Amino acid sequence: MADTIGGDFTAVARAHSNIALVKYWGKRDIAVNTPAVGSISVTLDALATDTLVSFEAGLDADEFLLDGRPEPVPRVSALLDLVRDRAGLALRARVSSTNNFPSSAGLASSASGFAALALAASHAAGLDVSPKELSVLARRGSGSAARSIFGGYVEMHAGTKASGLDSFAEQLLPAADWPLSVVVAITEPQPKPVGSTSGMLGSAMSSPFYPGWLETADRDLDVMRRAITDRDFATLGEEAEHSCLKLHALMLTTRPALIYWNAATMAAMHRVIRMREAGLPAYFTIDAGPQVKVLCAPGDAAQVAVEMNQVPGVHEVRISALGPAAYLLDDDSPALTQAGR
Ligand code: PMV
C-alpha cells in the first residue's frame, strides 16, 4: 500500500483552478462524463483548492464540508466510489475542502475541487495511480478537473473509447517555459444560476450552432497548440477570445438561453479591446459565469489590473501566474486545520 499520512487512510491534496483557452462544452457520454470536444487550458497559481480525505471506520455515510459548511454529497460520493472499488475499500470518508476564491461562480472551483479530491482520495486509499489515471478519475467528477491535474499549458483529449480511458489531459508546456499572467476580474461573487452539465445538455439539444461548434473544434485545437509551441502570444490571445465568444454564442442560442454575462462582464470586455487598441496586448476569456479573465504578459499584469479595477461593477481583481500540477500536502495544511486535526 502506498504511504498515507500517518498510515491512517488520510491524505490532503492541493490543486489549482484552470481557464480554458480553447473551451469544452458538450458531452460525448454523460454516463462516464466524456467531453464532446477536446480543450486547451492554463492552470492558475492564484486559485487553489485544498482537500482532506479521511476514510474512517464507524461512518455510516460520506460527509462533505466546503469552506466549513456541509454540502450535498452525491457528486463527491460518486468519485469516492470509483476509488473504493479500485482499492477494495468499504470505509466511508470525511471530505473537507477549502477554496481561496468564491465557489461555483465561474472560477472553475469544480476543476480544482475534483482534481484535489481525486488525488487526495486515491492516496488516502493507498492506490498507486499515474497522473494520466488521475486525470481520467478527476474527469468523472468534472470535465475541466481532468486538466487541473497538470500545471502550465494543458490539453484535454476528447477520446473515442466508450470506457473513457482515452479521455484524459496532458501537459503541453510547463509554466516556466512561457510565463503568462491571467488577471481575474470578479464581477459577481455569488454562485452561478445554471450549472455547466445541464447547460451543456441544453445546448446540444437546442442550439442551432451546436453542429458548427463540434465541426470547428479540431481546427481551434490545432491553431492553439501551434501558438503555444511557437510562443505566439497574439495568436494565442485572438484564438482564446474567439473560442470564448463562440462558446457564448452557443450558450446564448440555447433554449432556455444561458446568459452568463452581466453589465460589468460586457464593460470589462470592451475595456480589454480598448487597451489593445491603445497598444497593450491583452485578451479576454470567460467561462460559464460572469467573471472576465484577461491574458497578458507578466510585465503588463499590474497595468491590466489597474484598468480592470476601474471598470464599474468589478468587485475584486486578482493577478495569477500559471500554476503547478496538483500535489499532496502534509498535515498542517488549512484543510486539515479546518477539519479540526
Ligand atoms: O468542467 P465542467 O463540466 O464544469 O465544464 C466547464 C466548461 C467551461 O468552463 C465553460 C469550459 C472549459 O473548457 O473549462
Short mmCIF file of N, CA and C and ligand atoms in Angstrom, two decimals, residues 18 20 22-25 27 39 110 142-145 147 196-197 200 247 251 287-288, ligand 1:
data_model
loop_
_atom_site.label_atom_id
_atom_site.label_comp_id
_atom_site.label_asym_id
_atom_site.label_seq_id
_atom_site.Cartn_x
_atom_site.Cartn_y
_atom_site.Cartn_z
N ASN A 18 -8.21 26.11 -13.42
CA ASN A 18 -7.64 26.36 -14.75
C ASN A 18 -8.66 27.12 -15.58
N ALA A 20 -9.83 27.63 -19.61
CA ALA A 20 -9.65 27.09 -20.96
C ALA A 20 -9.38 28.21 -21.95
N VAL A 22 -9.01 27.12 -25.34
CA VAL A 22 -9.98 26.54 -26.28
C VAL A 22 -10.97 25.77 -25.41
N LYS A 23 -12.24 26.18 -25.46
CA LYS A 23 -13.22 25.71 -24.50
C LYS A 23 -13.79 24.35 -24.83
N TYR A 24 -14.24 23.67 -23.77
CA TYR A 24 -15.04 22.45 -23.94
C TYR A 24 -16.47 22.78 -23.56
N TRP A 25 -17.42 22.27 -24.30
CA TRP A 25 -18.86 22.39 -23.97
C TRP A 25 -19.56 21.25 -24.69
N LYS A 27 -21.24 16.96 -24.00
CA LYS A 27 -20.79 15.64 -23.52
C LYS A 27 -20.85 14.63 -24.66
N SER A 39 -9.96 20.22 -25.43
CA SER A 39 -9.83 21.60 -24.94
C SER A 39 -8.37 21.85 -24.56
N SER A 110 -14.99 23.68 -9.55
CA SER A 110 -15.17 22.24 -9.71
C SER A 110 -13.92 21.62 -10.32
N SER A 142 -15.71 16.19 -12.90
CA SER A 142 -15.95 17.41 -13.69
C SER A 142 -14.97 17.39 -14.86
N GLY A 143 -15.49 17.68 -16.06
CA GLY A 143 -14.65 17.59 -17.26
C GLY A 143 -13.38 18.41 -17.16
N SER A 144 -13.51 19.65 -16.69
CA SER A 144 -12.35 20.53 -16.63
C SER A 144 -11.37 20.12 -15.54
N ALA A 145 -11.80 19.29 -14.56
CA ALA A 145 -10.91 18.85 -13.48
C ALA A 145 -9.77 17.97 -14.01
N ARG A 147 -7.98 18.55 -16.40
CA ARG A 147 -6.85 19.42 -16.78
C ARG A 147 -6.11 19.94 -15.57
N SER A 196 -22.90 23.82 -15.30
CA SER A 196 -22.43 23.56 -16.66
C SER A 196 -23.01 22.27 -17.26
N THR A 197 -23.21 21.22 -16.46
CA THR A 197 -23.69 19.96 -17.05
C THR A 197 -25.07 20.14 -17.68
N MET A 200 -24.84 22.33 -20.80
CA MET A 200 -24.28 21.64 -21.98
C MET A 200 -25.31 20.76 -22.66
N LEU A 247 -18.24 30.01 -27.72
CA LEU A 247 -18.93 29.31 -26.63
C LEU A 247 -20.16 30.10 -26.18
N MET A 251 -24.14 29.34 -26.01
CA MET A 251 -24.93 29.45 -24.78
C MET A 251 -26.15 30.37 -24.99
N ASP A 287 -15.71 31.92 -18.81
CA ASP A 287 -16.31 30.58 -18.78
C ASP A 287 -17.81 30.68 -18.49
N ALA A 288 -18.37 29.65 -17.87
CA ALA A 288 -19.83 29.63 -17.62
C ALA A 288 -20.14 30.46 -16.38
O1 PMV B 1 -15.87 21.11 -16.01
P1 PMV B 1 -17.28 21.42 -16.33
O2 PMV B 1 -18.02 20.20 -16.74
O3 PMV B 1 -17.95 22.17 -15.22
O4 PMV B 1 -17.32 22.38 -17.65
C1 PMV B 1 -16.55 23.53 -17.82
C2 PMV B 1 -16.92 24.24 -19.06
C3 PMV B 1 -16.24 25.57 -19.32
O5 PMV B 1 -15.59 26.04 -18.14
C4 PMV B 1 -17.27 26.61 -19.76
C5 PMV B 1 -15.21 25.45 -20.46
C6 PMV B 1 -13.96 24.71 -20.11
O6 PMV B 1 -13.41 24.06 -21.02
O7 PMV B 1 -13.48 24.80 -18.96
#
